Amino acid sequence: MRGIAKALSVHGKQLRLTVLQHMNKGIFSWATLISRIQSESPAVIIPHMGLENITVREILKAKGEAQAEDVYWCSTSHLVHEAVKHMTAHNVGALVVLKSGDEKQLAGIVTERDFARKILLPGRPSEKTRVEDIMTEEDKLITVTSNTNILRAMELMTDEHIRHVPVFDEKVVGMISVGDVVRAIVDQQHQEVKQLKKYITGDYY
């Protein structure tokens, strides 16, 4: 229990800021978010191991991406309309963008926010605009590796005001979102509370 308590005491404010930025809907109920995450993910996503020991790799494994290398992507030459359809089909909020003609090279990232701000608001036609025209380019991209600790990932998301981060280990191996990070932290806390309850009720001797 000390591991979670220490981590939350040090990073709790940052966790709250991250979620507030993610929600961006004015009045926010922290308890409601925790309840929602726990109700949406009742099963353990990552075995209990302490926040200091959890890396991005564990999140990818829990999502099933580490084994299958299931990275949702589009190329720079794809139309924005096609990219948005791809996001919708897979229920994701962002796609890795790979260079057209060389689909092993990272070119950037395109998100729902890019679509809203650069297509919907100015009234640009998504059927005629290419992804490369609205994406965040590689030189401005924030990435993590599989070995990055989740608390460090949360810190990056908070500091840079971003919701999605590609995972890059010489090549793109996945994508994590602020929701993935918060869910993992809450799940670890939930498991420690369950262990403490078992100890109190005598399940441990």
PDB file of C-alpha atoms in Angstrom:
ATOM      1  CA  MET A   1       0.000   0.000   0.000  1.00  0.00           C
ATOM      2  CA  ARG A   2       2.915   2.358   0.684  1.00  0.00           C
ATOM      3  CA  GLY A   3       3.966   2.260  -2.975  1.00  0.00           C
ATOM      4  CA  ILE A   4       0.623   3.573  -4.233  1.00  0.00           C
ATOM      5  CA  ALA A   5       0.300   6.070  -1.399  1.00  0.00           C
ATOM      6  CA  LYS A   6       3.765   7.481  -2.028  1.00  0.00           C
ATOM      7  CA  ALA A   7       3.245   7.683  -5.773  1.00  0.00           C
ATOM      8  CA  LEU A   8      -0.126   9.390  -5.425  1.00  0.00           C
ATOM      9  CA  SER A   9       1.175  11.829  -2.836  1.00  0.00           C
ATOM     10  CA  VAL A  10       3.982  12.837  -5.200  1.00  0.00           C
ATOM     11  CA  HIS A  11       2.103  12.652  -8.477  1.00  0.00           C
ATOM     12  CA  GLY A  12      -1.529  12.986  -7.400  1.00  0.00           C
ATOM     13  CA  LYS A  13      -1.795  16.642  -8.351  1.00  0.00           C
ATOM     14  CA  GLN A  14      -0.288  15.909 -11.734  1.00  0.00           C
ATOM     15  CA  LEU A  15      -2.668  12.996 -12.261  1.00  0.00           C
ATOM     16  CA  ARG A  16      -5.591  15.298 -11.521  1.00  0.00           C
ATOM     17  CA  LEU A  17      -4.271  17.940 -13.933  1.00  0.00           C
ATOM     18  CA  THR A  18      -3.826  15.322 -16.644  1.00  0.00           C
ATOM     19  CA  VAL A  19      -7.382  14.102 -16.318  1.00  0.00           C
ATOM     20  CA  LEU A  20      -8.776  17.626 -16.167  1.00  0.00           C
ATOM     21  CA  GLN A  21      -6.969  18.478 -19.394  1.00  0.00           C
ATOM     22  CA  HIS A  22      -8.252  15.266 -20.937  1.00  0.00           C
ATOM     23  CA  MET A  23     -11.859  15.871 -19.956  1.00  0.00           C
ATOM     24  CA  ASN A  24     -11.846  19.635 -20.663  1.00  0.00           C
ATOM     25  CA  LYS A  25     -15.546  19.896 -19.848  1.00  0.00           C
ATOM     26  CA  GLY A  26     -15.702  22.529 -17.140  1.00  0.00           C
ATOM     27  CA  ILE A  27     -16.937  21.124 -13.821  1.00  0.00           C
ATOM     28  CA  PHE A  28     -15.290  17.788 -13.169  1.00  0.00           C
ATOM     29  CA  SER A  29     -15.946  15.053 -10.615  1.00  0.00           C
ATOM     30  CA  TRP A  30     -12.820  13.071  -9.748  1.00  0.00           C
ATOM     31  CA  ALA A  31     -14.921  10.450  -7.936  1.00  0.00           C
ATOM     32  CA  THR A  32     -17.137  10.055 -11.002  1.00  0.00           C
ATOM     33  CA  LEU A  33     -14.139   9.413 -13.238  1.00  0.00           C
ATOM     34  CA  ILE A  34     -12.662   6.820 -10.870  1.00  0.00           C
ATOM     35  CA  SER A  35     -16.030   5.092 -10.602  1.00  0.00           C
ATOM     36  CA  ARG A  36     -16.442   5.120 -14.370  1.00  0.00           C
ATOM     37  CA  ILE A  37     -13.007   3.632 -15.012  1.00  0.00           C
ATOM     38  CA  GLN A  38     -13.538   0.891 -12.447  1.00  0.00           C
ATOM     39  CA  SER A  39     -16.994   0.046 -13.771  1.00  0.00           C
ATOM     40  CA  GLU A  40     -15.788  -0.005 -17.373  1.00  0.00           C
ATOM     41  CA  SER A  41     -12.778  -2.179 -16.525  1.00  0.00           C
ATOM     42  CA  PRO A  42     -13.753  -4.527 -13.684  1.00  0.00           C
ATOM     43  CA  ALA A  43     -11.105  -7.061 -14.672  1.00  0.00           C
ATOM     44  CA  VAL A  44      -7.478  -6.554 -13.699  1.00  0.00           C
ATOM     45  CA  ILE A  45      -5.632  -5.058 -16.648  1.00  0.00           C
ATOM     46  CA  ILE A  46      -2.124  -5.311 -15.180  1.00  0.00           C
ATOM     47  CA  PRO A  47      -1.083  -7.684 -12.368  1.00  0.00           C
ATOM     48  CA  HIS A  48      -0.290  -5.874  -9.146  1.00  0.00           C
ATOM     49  CA  MET A  49       3.359  -4.801  -9.255  1.00  0.00           C
ATOM     50  CA  GLY A  50       3.508  -1.232  -7.936  1.00  0.00           C
ATOM     51  CA  LEU A  51       3.496   1.972  -9.967  1.00  0.00           C
ATOM     52  CA  GLU A  52       7.262   2.343  -9.783  1.00  0.00           C
ATOM     53  CA  ASN A  53       7.604  -0.958 -11.665  1.00  0.00           C
ATOM     54  CA  ILE A  54       4.991  -0.425 -14.374  1.00  0.00           C
ATOM     55  CA  THR A  55       6.197   0.651 -17.787  1.00  0.00           C
ATOM     56  CA  VAL A  56       4.479   1.452 -21.054  1.00  0.00           C
ATOM     57  CA  ARG A  57       5.229  -2.130 -22.099  1.00  0.00           C
ATOM     58  CA  GLU A  58       2.768  -3.438 -19.501  1.00  0.00           C
ATOM     59  CA  ILE A  59       0.051  -1.124 -20.822  1.00  0.00           C
ATOM     60  CA  LEU A  60       0.640  -2.336 -24.386  1.00  0.00           C
ATOM     61  CA  LYS A  61       0.489  -5.945 -23.224  1.00  0.00           C
ATOM     62  CA  ALA A  62      -2.793  -5.297 -21.432  1.00  0.00           C
ATOM     63  CA  LYS A  63      -4.189  -3.725 -24.600  1.00  0.00           C
ATOM     64  CA  GLY A  64      -2.954  -6.665 -26.682  1.00  0.00           C
ATOM     65  CA  GLU A  65      -0.700  -4.489 -28.814  1.00  0.00           C
ATOM     66  CA  ALA A  66       2.665  -5.762 -27.659  1.00  0.00           C
ATOM     67  CA  GLN A  67       2.203  -9.228 -29.119  1.00  0.00           C
ATOM     68  CA  ALA A  68       0.191  -8.388 -32.204  1.00  0.00           C
ATOM     69  CA  GLU A  69       1.943  -5.056 -32.951  1.00  0.00           C
ATOM     70  CA  ASP A  70      -1.568  -3.808 -33.578  1.00  0.00           C
ATOM     71  CA  VAL A  71      -0.785  -0.194 -34.421  1.00  0.00           C
ATOM     72  CA  TYR A  72      -3.537   1.853 -35.989  1.00  0.00           C
ATOM     73  CA  TRP A  73      -2.020   4.069 -38.646  1.00  0.00           C
ATOM     74  CA  CYS A  74      -2.500   5.973 -41.869  1.00  0.00           C
ATOM     75  CA  SER A  75      -0.076   7.477 -44.354  1.00  0.00           C
ATOM     76  CA  THR A  76       0.664  11.089 -45.126  1.00  0.00           C
ATOM     77  CA  SER A  77      -1.100  10.740 -48.482  1.00  0.00           C
ATOM     78  CA  HIS A  78      -4.384   9.476 -47.041  1.00  0.00           C
ATOM     79  CA  LEU A  79      -7.332  11.846 -47.100  1.00  0.00           C
ATOM     80  CA  VAL A  80      -8.505  13.154 -43.728  1.00  0.00           C
ATOM     81  CA  HIS A  81     -11.930  11.631 -44.384  1.00  0.00           C
ATOM     82  CA  GLU A  82     -10.320   8.182 -44.679  1.00  0.00           C
ATOM     83  CA  ALA A  83      -8.309   8.684 -41.484  1.00  0.00           C
ATOM     84  CA  VAL A  84     -11.402   9.701 -39.499  1.00  0.00           C
ATOM     85  CA  LYS A  85     -13.314   6.667 -40.799  1.00  0.00           C
ATOM     86  CA  HIS A  86     -10.400   4.486 -39.652  1.00  0.00           C
ATOM     87  CA  MET A  87     -10.469   6.042 -36.168  1.00  0.00           C
ATOM     88  CA  THR A  88     -14.220   5.535 -35.941  1.00  0.00           C
ATOM     89  CA  ALA A  89     -14.037   1.913 -37.094  1.00  0.00           C
ATOM     90  CA  HIS A  90     -11.483   1.058 -34.393  1.00  0.00           C
ATOM     91  CA  ASN A  91     -12.850   3.393 -31.698  1.00  0.00           C
ATOM     92  CA  VAL A  92      -9.568   5.262 -31.261  1.00  0.00           C
ATOM     93  CA  GLY A  93      -8.864   8.965 -30.957  1.00  0.00           C
ATOM     94  CA  ALA A  94      -5.581   9.133 -32.859  1.00  0.00           C
ATOM     95  CA  LEU A  95      -3.583   7.447 -35.590  1.00  0.00           C
ATOM     96  CA  VAL A  96       0.140   7.159 -36.120  1.00  0.00           C
ATOM     97  CA  VAL A  97       1.058   8.689 -39.478  1.00  0.00           C
ATOM     98  CA  LEU A  98       3.682   6.894 -41.550  1.00  0.00           C
ATOM     99  CA  LYS A  99       5.477   8.305 -44.559  1.00  0.00           C
ATOM    100  CA  SER A 100       3.807   7.535 -47.867  1.00  0.00           C
ATOM    101  CA  GLY A 101       5.940   5.097 -49.834  1.00  0.00           C
ATOM    102  CA  ASP A 102       7.973   4.127 -46.778  1.00  0.00           C
ATOM    103  CA  GLU A 103       5.569   2.793 -44.209  1.00  0.00           C
ATOM    104  CA  LYS A 104       8.328   2.009 -41.714  1.00  0.00           C
ATOM    105  CA  GLN A 105       9.163   5.667 -41.118  1.00  0.00           C
ATOM    106  CA  LEU A 106       7.231   7.738 -38.604  1.00  0.00           C
ATOM    107  CA  ALA A 107       5.912  10.996 -40.054  1.00  0.00           C
ATOM    108  CA  GLY A 108       3.693  12.236 -37.225  1.00  0.00           C
ATOM    109  CA  ILE A 109       0.341  11.761 -35.532  1.00  0.00           C
ATOM    110  CA  VAL A 110      -3.202  12.832 -36.390  1.00  0.00           C
ATOM    111  CA  THR A 111      -5.941  13.111 -33.770  1.00  0.00           C
ATOM    112  CA  GLU A 112      -9.631  13.867 -33.434  1.00  0.00           C
ATOM    113  CA  ARG A 113      -8.608  17.274 -32.108  1.00  0.00           C
ATOM    114  CA  ASP A 114      -6.693  17.984 -35.339  1.00  0.00           C
ATOM    115  CA  PHE A 115      -9.834  17.096 -37.286  1.00  0.00           C
ATOM    116  CA  ALA A 116     -12.034  19.354 -35.146  1.00  0.00           C
ATOM    117  CA  ARG A 117      -9.695  22.351 -35.139  1.00  0.00           C
ATOM    118  CA  LYS A 118      -8.258  22.191 -38.630  1.00  0.00           C
ATOM    119  CA  ILE A 119     -11.144  20.751 -40.645  1.00  0.00           C
ATOM    120  CA  LEU A 120     -14.494  21.263 -38.909  1.00  0.00           C
ATOM    121  CA  LEU A 121     -13.981  24.761 -37.496  1.00  0.00           C
ATOM    122  CA  PRO A 122     -12.559  26.391 -40.640  1.00  0.00           C
ATOM    123  CA  GLY A 123     -14.933  24.378 -42.863  1.00  0.00           C
ATOM    124  CA  ARG A 124     -12.248  22.626 -44.902  1.00  0.00           C
ATOM    125  CA  PRO A 125     -13.355  19.605 -46.973  1.00  0.00           C
ATOM    126  CA  SER A 126     -12.029  16.405 -45.357  1.00  0.00           C
ATOM    127  CA  GLU A 127     -12.525  14.564 -48.662  1.00  0.00           C
ATOM    128  CA  LYS A 128      -9.986  16.841 -50.349  1.00  0.00           C
ATOM    129  CA  THR A 129      -7.485  17.469 -47.538  1.00  0.00           C
ATOM    130  CA  ARG A 130      -4.566  15.120 -46.938  1.00  0.00           C
ATOM    131  CA  VAL A 131      -3.487  13.942 -43.515  1.00  0.00           C
ATOM    132  CA  GLU A 132      -0.060  15.550 -43.915  1.00  0.00           C
ATOM    133  CA  ASP A 133      -1.770  18.962 -44.030  1.00  0.00           C
ATOM    134  CA  ILE A 134      -3.244  18.710 -40.518  1.00  0.00           C
ATOM    135  CA  MET A 135      -1.035  16.231 -38.612  1.00  0.00           C
ATOM    136  CA  THR A 136       1.513  16.994 -35.916  1.00  0.00           C
ATOM    137  CA  GLU A 137       4.811  16.447 -37.667  1.00  0.00           C
ATOM    138  CA  GLU A 138       7.605  14.197 -36.442  1.00  0.00           C
ATOM    139  CA  ASP A 139       9.908  17.031 -35.341  1.00  0.00           C
ATOM    140  CA  LYS A 140       7.185  18.273 -32.954  1.00  0.00           C
ATOM    141  CA  LEU A 141       6.102  14.824 -31.828  1.00  0.00           C
ATOM    142  CA  ILE A 142       6.404  13.597 -28.244  1.00  0.00           C
ATOM    143  CA  THR A 143       7.107   9.868 -27.990  1.00  0.00           C
ATOM    144  CA  VAL A 144       7.881   7.332 -25.282  1.00  0.00           C
ATOM    145  CA  THR A 145       9.542   3.924 -25.356  1.00  0.00           C
ATOM    146  CA  SER A 146       8.287   0.608 -24.036  1.00  0.00           C
ATOM    147  CA  ASN A 147      10.577   1.082 -21.023  1.00  0.00           C
ATOM    148  CA  THR A 148       9.142   4.466 -20.008  1.00  0.00           C
ATOM    149  CA  ASN A 149       7.542   4.401 -16.546  1.00  0.00           C
ATOM    150  CA  ILE A 150       3.834   5.244 -16.619  1.00  0.00           C
ATOM    151  CA  LEU A 151       4.278   8.087 -14.135  1.00  0.00           C
ATOM    152  CA  ARG A 152       6.845   9.629 -16.484  1.00  0.00           C
ATOM    153  CA  ALA A 153       4.408   9.151 -19.375  1.00  0.00           C
ATOM    154  CA  MET A 154       1.717  10.926 -17.356  1.00  0.00           C
ATOM    155  CA  GLU A 155       4.143  13.763 -16.622  1.00  0.00           C
ATOM    156  CA  LEU A 156       4.896  14.195 -20.338  1.00  0.00           C
ATOM    157  CA  MET A 157       1.212  14.273 -21.231  1.00  0.00           C
ATOM    158  CA  THR A 158       0.534  16.876 -18.560  1.00  0.00           C
ATOM    159  CA  ASP A 159       3.477  19.111 -19.413  1.00  0.00           C
ATOM    160  CA  GLU A 160       2.890  18.982 -23.170  1.00  0.00           C
ATOM    161  CA  HIS A 161      -0.942  19.083 -22.981  1.00  0.00           C
ATOM    162  CA  ILE A 162      -1.349  15.978 -25.131  1.00  0.00           C
ATOM    163  CA  ARG A 163      -3.684  12.997 -24.912  1.00  0.00           C
ATOM    164  CA  HIS A 164      -1.979  10.421 -27.151  1.00  0.00           C
ATOM    165  CA  VAL A 165       1.667   9.369 -27.326  1.00  0.00           C
ATOM    166  CA  PRO A 166       3.222   6.964 -29.856  1.00  0.00           C
ATOM    167  CA  VAL A 167       5.475   4.254 -28.445  1.00  0.00           C
ATOM    168  CA  PHE A 168       8.699   4.134 -30.449  1.00  0.00           C
ATOM    169  CA  ASP A 169      11.330   1.381 -30.106  1.00  0.00           C
ATOM    170  CA  GLU A 170      13.365   1.926 -33.286  1.00  0.00           C
ATOM    171  CA  LYS A 171       9.956   1.571 -34.929  1.00  0.00           C
ATOM    172  CA  VAL A 172       6.400   2.355 -33.841  1.00  0.00           C
ATOM    173  CA  VAL A 173       5.135  -0.461 -31.613  1.00  0.00           C
ATOM    174  CA  GLY A 174       1.940   1.083 -30.256  1.00  0.00           C
ATOM    175  CA  MET A 175       0.098   4.094 -28.915  1.00  0.00           C
ATOM    176  CA  ILE A 176      -0.977   4.994 -25.388  1.00  0.00           C
ATOM    177  CA  SER A 177      -3.586   7.510 -24.292  1.00  0.00           C
ATOM    178  CA  VAL A 178      -4.091   9.448 -21.084  1.00  0.00           C
ATOM    179  CA  GLY A 179      -7.027   7.135 -20.428  1.00  0.00           C
ATOM    180  CA  ASP A 180      -4.736   4.098 -20.582  1.00  0.00           C
ATOM    181  CA  VAL A 181      -2.382   5.650 -18.034  1.00  0.00           C
ATOM    182  CA  VAL A 182      -5.114   6.759 -15.620  1.00  0.00           C
ATOM    183  CA  ARG A 183      -6.832   3.366 -15.856  1.00  0.00           C
ATOM    184  CA  ALA A 184      -3.581   1.551 -15.030  1.00  0.00           C
ATOM    185  CA  ILE A 185      -2.933   3.779 -12.008  1.00  0.00           C
ATOM    186  CA  VAL A 186      -6.477   3.392 -10.689  1.00  0.00           C
ATOM    187  CA  ASP A 187      -6.365  -0.368 -11.247  1.00  0.00           C
ATOM    188  CA  GLN A 188      -3.149  -0.699  -9.246  1.00  0.00           C
ATOM    189  CA  GLN A 189      -4.699   1.313  -6.429  1.00  0.00           C
ATOM    190  CA  HIS A 190      -7.825  -0.859  -6.526  1.00  0.00           C
ATOM    191  CA  GLN A 191      -5.739  -4.035  -6.251  1.00  0.00           C
ATOM    192  CA  GLU A 192      -3.793  -2.701  -3.269  1.00  0.00           C
ATOM    193  CA  VAL A 193      -7.033  -1.796  -1.485  1.00  0.00           C
ATOM    194  CA  LYS A 194      -8.369  -5.330  -2.114  1.00  0.00           C
ATOM    195  CA  GLN A 195      -5.174  -6.831  -0.664  1.00  0.00           C
ATOM    196  CA  LEU A 196      -5.451  -4.600   2.389  1.00  0.00           C
ATOM    197  CA  LYS A 197      -9.091  -5.672   2.916  1.00  0.00           C
ATOM    198  CA  LYS A 198      -8.066  -9.335   2.709  1.00  0.00           C
ATOM    199  CA  TYR A 199      -5.363  -8.706   5.295  1.00  0.00           C
ATOM    200  CA  ILE A 200      -7.817  -6.950   7.644  1.00  0.00           C
ATOM    201  CA  THR A 201     -10.477  -9.666   7.308  1.00  0.00           C
ATOM    202  CA  GLY A 202      -7.979 -12.426   8.014  1.00  0.00           C
ATOM    203  CA  ASP A 203      -7.359 -13.915   4.590  1.00  0.00           C
ATOM    204  CA  TYR A 204      -3.631 -13.420   5.242  1.00  0.00           C
ATOM    205  CA  TYR A 205      -1.922 -15.110   8.208  1.00  0.00           C
TER     206      TYR A 205
END
